[in-house]
Amino acid sequence: MLPPLHCAAVFSVPADHTMFNASPACACGIDFGTSNSTVGWWRPDVDPLIALEGDQPTLPSVVFFNLEERRPVYGRQALDEYLEGYEGRLMRSLKSLLGSKLLKSETTVLGSAMPFKDILGLFLGTLKQRAEAAAGRPFEEVVLGRPVFFVDDDPQADREASETLAGAARKIGFGEVSFQYEPIAAAFDYESRIEREERVLIVDIGGGNSDFSLVRLSPERRAVDDRQADILATGGVHIGGTDFDKQLSLHGVMPLFGYGSRMKSDAPMPTSTHLNLATWHTINAVYAPASQRALQSMRYDIVDPTGIDRLFRLIEQRAGHWLAMQVEQGKIELTEQQRFAIDFQRIEPDLRVELSRQGFESAIAALLERIGASIKQLLADAGVRAEEVDTVFFTGGSSAIPALRDSVAGLLPRARHVEGNRFGSIGSGLAIEARKRYG
């Protein structure tokens, strides 16, 4: 069952772009993603995605607080300055803060305490500012994309996450804020191109969530305002690309840094540091003095200290985000090839690890089972047999993982697969919805 949107949630799209008058929309849609974000603005005969960084329509959801120049920077520039060695604080996967306990706390940036809520606001604010600069006009209304569930099995936490995001949007200057589910927004984008009626399963595998919608789409239904009867079922699970990164890191990389080491008592080495390093939004925790003292205290109780000594060098270099980027690149490469090597010479001469697709698939097998279970439940909720699904529409950055595609194909063997814009389908659909709601 869908959680409440707490704002307008009508599933409605125009019959086609000619249904609107020739003037551009007055509102925008924002897809605030775990890994990348987009802003959509409907204009006649123009791609709705606004360029946010140079000519790129995506802005990586990253902020770097440059301590040397005492300023925040965003997106690709943030990653570049971090990798160039500027002193500062890198924060990525900001969306993962929504629904987490961290959201109610604060952290130190540029020498001062800052609530995590304000960091979210900074990033949303730069999305708004860049979109307005590119559009040459202000935006006062917005449709925000949101996952079906920010938090699994916790309606109160899910509601708080939604309210926090809406509050941040209002604080940066949006007078009217509403939401649409991300997979439904992707359905808008797909429906604008089809020529016959289809039952479509939207599979949106983003950085932090896997969301699904089974919808009835057709050219004739584009003109219908109220589409609730065409939403056959919607579901999701809090698993996404960063979770795949985490499992690849733990199984393929962290053993080099002591993960799985044995203590002299024959107990396994505590894993909190490795878990933090493998999770984008907790990497900075490993640099805390208390965390480093805890590692030092166990150094001489480990049978083979080789791994933990590498871990100390990694932490000394504050290379946690660099390591996470190497793992993420490995995940991307393994969608196209069977093997990929990561070079760790900056940590130790001649140190490298070879990742394999088979190993990656084994590491994420349990996550894929949960995704498959969510799809099965969605079909049961809809009362639709697998063979009655015509099309699977894939969107989201991690939807290209071969094992995930194979898993979905096994559940829906008769459905054809359609590739959406992995980073733009949701933003495009939100632009259509913003035009429909606000004119």
PDB file of C-alpha atoms in Angstrom, residues 191-436:
ATOM      1  CA  GLU A 191       3.749   6.953 -21.634  1.00  0.00           C
ATOM      2  CA  SER A 192       4.546   9.977 -23.790  1.00  0.00           C
ATOM      3  CA  ARG A 193       6.185   7.612 -26.310  1.00  0.00           C
ATOM      4  CA  ILE A 194       3.961   4.515 -26.510  1.00  0.00           C
ATOM      5  CA  GLU A 195       1.496   3.697 -29.296  1.00  0.00           C
ATOM      6  CA  ARG A 196      -0.734   1.070 -27.674  1.00  0.00           C
ATOM      7  CA  GLU A 197      -2.071   0.117 -24.262  1.00  0.00           C
ATOM      8  CA  GLU A 198       0.398  -1.701 -22.032  1.00  0.00           C
ATOM      9  CA  ARG A 199       0.626  -3.037 -18.501  1.00  0.00           C
ATOM     10  CA  VAL A 200       4.008  -1.695 -17.468  1.00  0.00           C
ATOM     11  CA  LEU A 201       6.163  -2.485 -14.467  1.00  0.00           C
ATOM     12  CA  ILE A 202       8.337   0.529 -13.716  1.00  0.00           C
ATOM     13  CA  VAL A 203      11.585  -0.672 -12.093  1.00  0.00           C
ATOM     14  CA  ASP A 204      13.449   2.291 -10.600  1.00  0.00           C
ATOM     15  CA  ILE A 205      16.744   1.252  -8.991  1.00  0.00           C
ATOM     16  CA  GLY A 206      18.236   4.429  -7.586  1.00  0.00           C
ATOM     17  CA  GLY A 207      21.137   5.078  -5.289  1.00  0.00           C
ATOM     18  CA  GLY A 208      19.203   4.434  -2.090  1.00  0.00           C
ATOM     19  CA  ASN A 209      15.893   2.792  -3.000  1.00  0.00           C
ATOM     20  CA  SER A 210      14.295   0.276  -5.338  1.00  0.00           C
ATOM     21  CA  ASP A 211      10.801   1.424  -6.276  1.00  0.00           C
ATOM     22  CA  PHE A 212       8.203  -0.330  -8.401  1.00  0.00           C
ATOM     23  CA  SER A 213       4.892   0.641  -9.948  1.00  0.00           C
ATOM     24  CA  LEU A 214       2.596  -1.507 -12.036  1.00  0.00           C
ATOM     25  CA  VAL A 215       0.552   0.852 -14.181  1.00  0.00           C
ATOM     26  CA  ARG A 216      -1.819   0.747 -17.118  1.00  0.00           C
ATOM     27  CA  LEU A 217      -0.614   3.139 -19.803  1.00  0.00           C
ATOM     28  CA  SER A 218      -1.938   4.058 -23.229  1.00  0.00           C
ATOM     29  CA  PRO A 219      -2.005   6.980 -25.680  1.00  0.00           C
ATOM     30  CA  GLU A 220      -5.733   7.422 -25.042  1.00  0.00           C
ATOM     31  CA  ARG A 221      -5.292   7.689 -21.259  1.00  0.00           C
ATOM     32  CA  ARG A 222      -2.838  10.573 -21.454  1.00  0.00           C
ATOM     33  CA  ALA A 223      -5.747  13.036 -21.571  1.00  0.00           C
ATOM     34  CA  VAL A 224      -7.472  11.646 -18.467  1.00  0.00           C
ATOM     35  CA  ASP A 225      -7.004  13.801 -15.388  1.00  0.00           C
ATOM     36  CA  ASP A 226      -7.608  11.220 -12.687  1.00  0.00           C
ATOM     37  CA  ARG A 227      -5.403   8.172 -13.277  1.00  0.00           C
ATOM     38  CA  GLN A 228      -5.737   6.498  -9.885  1.00  0.00           C
ATOM     39  CA  ALA A 229      -7.582   3.545 -11.439  1.00  0.00           C
ATOM     40  CA  ASP A 230      -4.566   2.968 -13.696  1.00  0.00           C
ATOM     41  CA  ILE A 231      -2.168   2.538 -10.773  1.00  0.00           C
ATOM     42  CA  LEU A 232      -2.480  -1.201 -10.263  1.00  0.00           C
ATOM     43  CA  ALA A 233       0.066  -1.473  -7.445  1.00  0.00           C
ATOM     44  CA  THR A 234       3.102   0.319  -6.075  1.00  0.00           C
ATOM     45  CA  GLY A 235       5.829  -0.924  -3.758  1.00  0.00           C
ATOM     46  CA  GLY A 236       9.449  -0.605  -2.890  1.00  0.00           C
ATOM     47  CA  VAL A 237      12.308  -1.515  -0.625  1.00  0.00           C
ATOM     48  CA  HIS A 238      15.116   0.562   0.883  1.00  0.00           C
ATOM     49  CA  ILE A 239      17.843  -0.999  -1.254  1.00  0.00           C
ATOM     50  CA  GLY A 240      19.775   0.791  -3.973  1.00  0.00           C
ATOM     51  CA  GLY A 241      23.096   1.385  -5.629  1.00  0.00           C
ATOM     52  CA  THR A 242      24.883   2.437  -2.454  1.00  0.00           C
ATOM     53  CA  ASP A 243      23.856  -0.875  -0.864  1.00  0.00           C
ATOM     54  CA  PHE A 244      25.360  -2.732  -3.827  1.00  0.00           C
ATOM     55  CA  ASP A 245      28.523  -0.644  -3.376  1.00  0.00           C
ATOM     56  CA  LYS A 246      28.594  -1.558   0.301  1.00  0.00           C
ATOM     57  CA  GLN A 247      28.391  -5.294  -0.308  1.00  0.00           C
ATOM     58  CA  LEU A 248      31.018  -5.162  -3.062  1.00  0.00           C
ATOM     59  CA  SER A 249      33.286  -3.222  -0.719  1.00  0.00           C
ATOM     60  CA  LEU A 250      32.817  -5.572   2.236  1.00  0.00           C
ATOM     61  CA  HIS A 251      33.243  -8.766   0.235  1.00  0.00           C
ATOM     62  CA  GLY A 252      35.771  -7.672  -2.356  1.00  0.00           C
ATOM     63  CA  VAL A 253      37.896  -4.899  -0.827  1.00  0.00           C
ATOM     64  CA  MET A 254      37.661  -4.635   2.962  1.00  0.00           C
ATOM     65  CA  PRO A 255      39.434  -7.980   3.601  1.00  0.00           C
ATOM     66  CA  LEU A 256      42.604  -6.164   2.459  1.00  0.00           C
ATOM     67  CA  PHE A 257      42.025  -3.753   5.343  1.00  0.00           C
ATOM     68  CA  GLY A 258      41.450  -6.283   8.099  1.00  0.00           C
ATOM     69  CA  TYR A 259      37.784  -7.146   7.589  1.00  0.00           C
ATOM     70  CA  GLY A 260      37.399 -10.743   8.773  1.00  0.00           C
ATOM     71  CA  SER A 261      40.687 -10.755  10.724  1.00  0.00           C
ATOM     72  CA  ARG A 262      40.875 -12.921  13.827  1.00  0.00           C
ATOM     73  CA  MET A 263      41.747 -11.737  17.309  1.00  0.00           C
ATOM     74  CA  LYS A 264      44.113 -13.761  19.493  1.00  0.00           C
ATOM     75  CA  SER A 265      41.031 -14.857  21.419  1.00  0.00           C
ATOM     76  CA  ASP A 266      39.848 -16.363  18.088  1.00  0.00           C
ATOM     77  CA  ALA A 267      36.958 -13.880  17.985  1.00  0.00           C
ATOM     78  CA  PRO A 268      36.493 -11.919  14.742  1.00  0.00           C
ATOM     79  CA  MET A 269      37.767  -8.372  14.587  1.00  0.00           C
ATOM     80  CA  PRO A 270      34.965  -5.848  15.314  1.00  0.00           C
ATOM     81  CA  THR A 271      33.516  -4.588  12.035  1.00  0.00           C
ATOM     82  CA  SER A 272      32.141  -1.119  12.841  1.00  0.00           C
ATOM     83  CA  THR A 273      34.984   0.745  11.118  1.00  0.00           C
ATOM     84  CA  HIS A 274      34.712  -1.345   7.969  1.00  0.00           C
ATOM     85  CA  LEU A 275      30.936  -0.936   7.874  1.00  0.00           C
ATOM     86  CA  ASN A 276      31.304   2.836   8.202  1.00  0.00           C
ATOM     87  CA  LEU A 277      33.909   2.925   5.425  1.00  0.00           C
ATOM     88  CA  ALA A 278      31.645   0.900   3.139  1.00  0.00           C
ATOM     89  CA  THR A 279      28.646   3.221   3.694  1.00  0.00           C
ATOM     90  CA  TRP A 280      28.771   6.574   1.926  1.00  0.00           C
ATOM     91  CA  HIS A 281      27.051   8.731   4.547  1.00  0.00           C
ATOM     92  CA  THR A 282      29.034   7.311   7.520  1.00  0.00           C
ATOM     93  CA  ILE A 283      32.571   7.423   6.087  1.00  0.00           C
ATOM     94  CA  ASN A 284      33.508  10.545   8.043  1.00  0.00           C
ATOM     95  CA  ALA A 285      32.820   8.700  11.311  1.00  0.00           C
ATOM     96  CA  VAL A 286      36.043   6.688  10.928  1.00  0.00           C
ATOM     97  CA  TYR A 287      38.087   9.871  11.276  1.00  0.00           C
ATOM     98  CA  ALA A 288      36.702  10.632  14.734  1.00  0.00           C
ATOM     99  CA  PRO A 289      39.343  10.396  17.490  1.00  0.00           C
ATOM    100  CA  ALA A 290      37.246   7.908  19.488  1.00  0.00           C
ATOM    101  CA  SER A 291      37.006   5.597  16.493  1.00  0.00           C
ATOM    102  CA  GLN A 292      40.741   5.714  15.908  1.00  0.00           C
ATOM    103  CA  ARG A 293      41.483   5.080  19.596  1.00  0.00           C
ATOM    104  CA  ALA A 294      39.255   2.004  19.499  1.00  0.00           C
ATOM    105  CA  LEU A 295      41.213   0.669  16.527  1.00  0.00           C
ATOM    106  CA  GLN A 296      44.528   1.364  18.229  1.00  0.00           C
ATOM    107  CA  SER A 297      43.417  -0.489  21.334  1.00  0.00           C
ATOM    108  CA  MET A 298      42.818  -3.701  19.379  1.00  0.00           C
ATOM    109  CA  ARG A 299      45.935  -3.486  17.184  1.00  0.00           C
ATOM    110  CA  TYR A 300      48.055  -5.809  19.303  1.00  0.00           C
ATOM    111  CA  ASP A 301      45.261  -8.284  19.904  1.00  0.00           C
ATOM    112  CA  ILE A 302      44.978  -9.194  16.213  1.00  0.00           C
ATOM    113  CA  VAL A 303      46.774 -12.313  15.007  1.00  0.00           C
ATOM    114  CA  ASP A 304      47.859 -10.775  11.687  1.00  0.00           C
ATOM    115  CA  PRO A 305      48.000  -6.947  11.863  1.00  0.00           C
ATOM    116  CA  THR A 306      48.720  -6.497   8.130  1.00  0.00           C
ATOM    117  CA  GLY A 307      45.157  -5.501   7.308  1.00  0.00           C
ATOM    118  CA  ILE A 308      44.601  -3.149  10.226  1.00  0.00           C
ATOM    119  CA  ASP A 309      47.927  -1.427   9.516  1.00  0.00           C
ATOM    120  CA  ARG A 310      46.682  -0.724   5.978  1.00  0.00           C
ATOM    121  CA  LEU A 311      43.473   0.538   7.535  1.00  0.00           C
ATOM    122  CA  PHE A 312      45.469   2.984   9.678  1.00  0.00           C
ATOM    123  CA  ARG A 313      47.257   4.294   6.559  1.00  0.00           C
ATOM    124  CA  LEU A 314      43.930   4.689   4.763  1.00  0.00           C
ATOM    125  CA  ILE A 315      42.495   6.663   7.663  1.00  0.00           C
ATOM    126  CA  GLU A 316      45.668   8.748   8.027  1.00  0.00           C
ATOM    127  CA  GLN A 317      45.303   9.771   4.379  1.00  0.00           C
ATOM    128  CA  ARG A 318      41.564  10.423   4.910  1.00  0.00           C
ATOM    129  CA  ALA A 319      41.060   8.315   1.801  1.00  0.00           C
ATOM    130  CA  GLY A 320      37.709   6.777   2.726  1.00  0.00           C
ATOM    131  CA  HIS A 321      35.723   8.583   0.045  1.00  0.00           C
ATOM    132  CA  TRP A 322      38.445   7.893  -2.509  1.00  0.00           C
ATOM    133  CA  LEU A 323      38.140   4.200  -1.681  1.00  0.00           C
ATOM    134  CA  ALA A 324      34.354   4.319  -1.996  1.00  0.00           C
ATOM    135  CA  MET A 325      34.695   5.937  -5.418  1.00  0.00           C
ATOM    136  CA  GLN A 326      36.985   3.126  -6.576  1.00  0.00           C
ATOM    137  CA  VAL A 327      34.429   0.564  -5.423  1.00  0.00           C
ATOM    138  CA  GLU A 328      31.589   2.415  -7.131  1.00  0.00           C
ATOM    139  CA  GLN A 329      33.586   2.523 -10.358  1.00  0.00           C
ATOM    140  CA  GLY A 330      34.193  -1.203  -9.982  1.00  0.00           C
ATOM    141  CA  LYS A 331      30.444  -1.800  -9.749  1.00  0.00           C
ATOM    142  CA  ILE A 332      29.895   0.239 -12.899  1.00  0.00           C
ATOM    143  CA  GLU A 333      32.637  -1.557 -14.807  1.00  0.00           C
ATOM    144  CA  LEU A 334      31.312  -4.966 -13.798  1.00  0.00           C
ATOM    145  CA  THR A 335      28.037  -4.223 -15.557  1.00  0.00           C
ATOM    146  CA  GLU A 336      29.984  -4.372 -18.838  1.00  0.00           C
ATOM    147  CA  GLN A 337      32.874  -6.749 -18.135  1.00  0.00           C
ATOM    148  CA  GLN A 338      33.690  -9.801 -16.063  1.00  0.00           C
ATOM    149  CA  ARG A 339      36.641  -8.428 -14.099  1.00  0.00           C
ATOM    150  CA  PHE A 340      37.967  -5.107 -12.872  1.00  0.00           C
ATOM    151  CA  ALA A 341      41.145  -4.313 -10.905  1.00  0.00           C
ATOM    152  CA  ILE A 342      41.535  -1.554  -8.305  1.00  0.00           C
ATOM    153  CA  ASP A 343      45.032  -0.188  -7.700  1.00  0.00           C
ATOM    154  CA  PHE A 344      45.843   0.682  -4.066  1.00  0.00           C
ATOM    155  CA  GLN A 345      49.421   1.905  -4.537  1.00  0.00           C
ATOM    156  CA  ARG A 346      48.628   5.085  -2.649  1.00  0.00           C
ATOM    157  CA  ILE A 347      48.130   2.858   0.408  1.00  0.00           C
ATOM    158  CA  GLU A 348      50.869   0.299  -0.221  1.00  0.00           C
ATOM    159  CA  PRO A 349      53.238  -0.374  -3.155  1.00  0.00           C
ATOM    160  CA  ASP A 350      51.989  -3.105  -5.506  1.00  0.00           C
ATOM    161  CA  LEU A 351      48.708  -3.493  -3.586  1.00  0.00           C
ATOM    162  CA  ARG A 352      45.738  -4.216  -5.851  1.00  0.00           C
ATOM    163  CA  VAL A 353      42.567  -6.264  -5.859  1.00  0.00           C
ATOM    164  CA  GLU A 354      40.743  -7.869  -8.753  1.00  0.00           C
ATOM    165  CA  LEU A 355      36.965  -7.798  -8.526  1.00  0.00           C
ATOM    166  CA  SER A 356      34.841 -10.218 -10.519  1.00  0.00           C
ATOM    167  CA  ARG A 357      31.267 -10.058 -11.700  1.00  0.00           C
ATOM    168  CA  GLN A 358      30.660 -13.477 -10.182  1.00  0.00           C
ATOM    169  CA  GLY A 359      31.920 -12.286  -6.806  1.00  0.00           C
ATOM    170  CA  PHE A 360      29.825  -9.133  -7.043  1.00  0.00           C
ATOM    171  CA  GLU A 361      26.705 -11.106  -7.878  1.00  0.00           C
ATOM    172  CA  SER A 362      27.329 -13.411  -4.946  1.00  0.00           C
ATOM    173  CA  ALA A 363      27.776 -10.399  -2.635  1.00  0.00           C
ATOM    174  CA  ILE A 364      24.442  -8.847  -3.624  1.00  0.00           C
ATOM    175  CA  ALA A 365      22.428 -12.070  -3.935  1.00  0.00           C
ATOM    176  CA  ALA A 366      20.520 -11.490  -0.681  1.00  0.00           C
ATOM    177  CA  LEU A 367      19.639  -7.930  -1.751  1.00  0.00           C
ATOM    178  CA  LEU A 368      18.350  -9.168  -5.108  1.00  0.00           C
ATOM    179  CA  GLU A 369      16.179 -11.710  -3.311  1.00  0.00           C
ATOM    180  CA  ARG A 370      14.571  -8.912  -1.308  1.00  0.00           C
ATOM    181  CA  ILE A 371      13.983  -6.894  -4.477  1.00  0.00           C
ATOM    182  CA  GLY A 372      12.443  -9.940  -6.134  1.00  0.00           C
ATOM    183  CA  ALA A 373      10.211 -10.535  -3.122  1.00  0.00           C
ATOM    184  CA  SER A 374       9.006  -6.931  -3.322  1.00  0.00           C
ATOM    185  CA  ILE A 375       8.080  -7.357  -7.003  1.00  0.00           C
ATOM    186  CA  LYS A 376       6.252 -10.611  -6.263  1.00  0.00           C
ATOM    187  CA  GLN A 377       4.290  -8.893  -3.515  1.00  0.00           C
ATOM    188  CA  LEU A 378       3.430  -6.039  -5.875  1.00  0.00           C
ATOM    189  CA  LEU A 379       2.022  -8.485  -8.442  1.00  0.00           C
ATOM    190  CA  ALA A 380       0.000 -10.196  -5.716  1.00  0.00           C
ATOM    191  CA  ASP A 381      -1.332  -6.844  -4.502  1.00  0.00           C
ATOM    192  CA  ALA A 382      -2.369  -5.969  -8.059  1.00  0.00           C
ATOM    193  CA  GLY A 383      -3.948  -9.362  -8.687  1.00  0.00           C
ATOM    194  CA  VAL A 384      -1.953  -9.591 -11.915  1.00  0.00           C
ATOM    195  CA  ARG A 385      -0.204 -12.732 -13.139  1.00  0.00           C
ATOM    196  CA  ALA A 386       3.400 -12.440 -14.289  1.00  0.00           C
ATOM    197  CA  GLU A 387       2.479 -13.331 -17.860  1.00  0.00           C
ATOM    198  CA  GLU A 388       0.010 -10.407 -17.971  1.00  0.00           C
ATOM    199  CA  VAL A 389       2.797  -7.807 -17.656  1.00  0.00           C
ATOM    200  CA  ASP A 390       3.644  -6.479 -21.116  1.00  0.00           C
ATOM    201  CA  THR A 391       6.687  -4.330 -20.434  1.00  0.00           C
ATOM    202  CA  VAL A 392       9.361  -3.724 -17.829  1.00  0.00           C
ATOM    203  CA  PHE A 393      10.658  -0.147 -17.954  1.00  0.00           C
ATOM    204  CA  PHE A 394      14.059   0.200 -16.286  1.00  0.00           C
ATOM    205  CA  THR A 395      15.298   3.485 -14.897  1.00  0.00           C
ATOM    206  CA  GLY A 396      17.741   4.520 -12.171  1.00  0.00           C
ATOM    207  CA  GLY A 397      21.512   4.293 -12.195  1.00  0.00           C
ATOM    208  CA  SER A 398      21.780   0.738 -10.866  1.00  0.00           C
ATOM    209  CA  SER A 399      19.102  -0.750 -13.090  1.00  0.00           C
ATOM    210  CA  ALA A 400      21.788  -1.855 -15.575  1.00  0.00           C
ATOM    211  CA  ILE A 401      23.302  -4.490 -13.253  1.00  0.00           C
ATOM    212  CA  PRO A 402      23.070  -7.753 -15.240  1.00  0.00           C
ATOM    213  CA  ALA A 403      22.157  -9.920 -12.244  1.00  0.00           C
ATOM    214  CA  LEU A 404      19.278  -7.592 -11.405  1.00  0.00           C
ATOM    215  CA  ARG A 405      18.020  -7.668 -14.999  1.00  0.00           C
ATOM    216  CA  ASP A 406      18.249 -11.470 -14.992  1.00  0.00           C
ATOM    217  CA  SER A 407      16.363 -11.646 -11.699  1.00  0.00           C
ATOM    218  CA  VAL A 408      13.507  -9.513 -13.052  1.00  0.00           C
ATOM    219  CA  ALA A 409      13.481 -11.492 -16.304  1.00  0.00           C
ATOM    220  CA  GLY A 410      13.091 -14.689 -14.306  1.00  0.00           C
ATOM    221  CA  LEU A 411      10.013 -13.266 -12.590  1.00  0.00           C
ATOM    222  CA  LEU A 412       8.475 -11.826 -15.779  1.00  0.00           C
ATOM    223  CA  PRO A 413       9.731 -14.023 -18.623  1.00  0.00           C
ATOM    224  CA  ARG A 414       7.215 -12.787 -21.222  1.00  0.00           C
ATOM    225  CA  ALA A 415       7.655  -9.048 -20.665  1.00  0.00           C
ATOM    226  CA  ARG A 416       9.782  -7.032 -23.016  1.00  0.00           C
ATOM    227  CA  HIS A 417      12.488  -4.835 -21.507  1.00  0.00           C
ATOM    228  CA  VAL A 418      12.664  -1.132 -22.260  1.00  0.00           C
ATOM    229  CA  GLU A 419      15.600   1.044 -21.276  1.00  0.00           C
ATOM    230  CA  GLY A 420      14.699   4.475 -19.943  1.00  0.00           C
ATOM    231  CA  ASN A 421      17.048   7.375 -19.383  1.00  0.00           C
ATOM    232  CA  ARG A 422      18.664   5.946 -16.268  1.00  0.00           C
ATOM    233  CA  PHE A 423      19.361   9.382 -14.805  1.00  0.00           C
ATOM    234  CA  GLY A 424      16.662  11.489 -16.464  1.00  0.00           C
ATOM    235  CA  SER A 425      13.330   9.672 -16.755  1.00  0.00           C
ATOM    236  CA  ILE A 426      12.117  10.746 -13.323  1.00  0.00           C
ATOM    237  CA  GLY A 427      13.092  14.391 -13.745  1.00  0.00           C
ATOM    238  CA  SER A 428      11.370  14.486 -17.138  1.00  0.00           C
ATOM    239  CA  GLY A 429       8.203  12.978 -15.680  1.00  0.00           C
ATOM    240  CA  LEU A 430       8.228  15.410 -12.765  1.00  0.00           C
ATOM    241  CA  ALA A 431       8.434  18.300 -15.248  1.00  0.00           C
ATOM    242  CA  ILE A 432       5.249  17.036 -16.934  1.00  0.00           C
ATOM    243  CA  GLU A 433       3.509  16.731 -13.579  1.00  0.00           C
ATOM    244  CA  ALA A 434       4.645  20.196 -12.449  1.00  0.00           C
ATOM    245  CA  ARG A 435       3.174  21.670 -15.647  1.00  0.00           C
ATOM    246  CA  LYS A 436      -0.080  19.806 -15.043  1.00  0.00           C
TER     247      LYS A 436
END
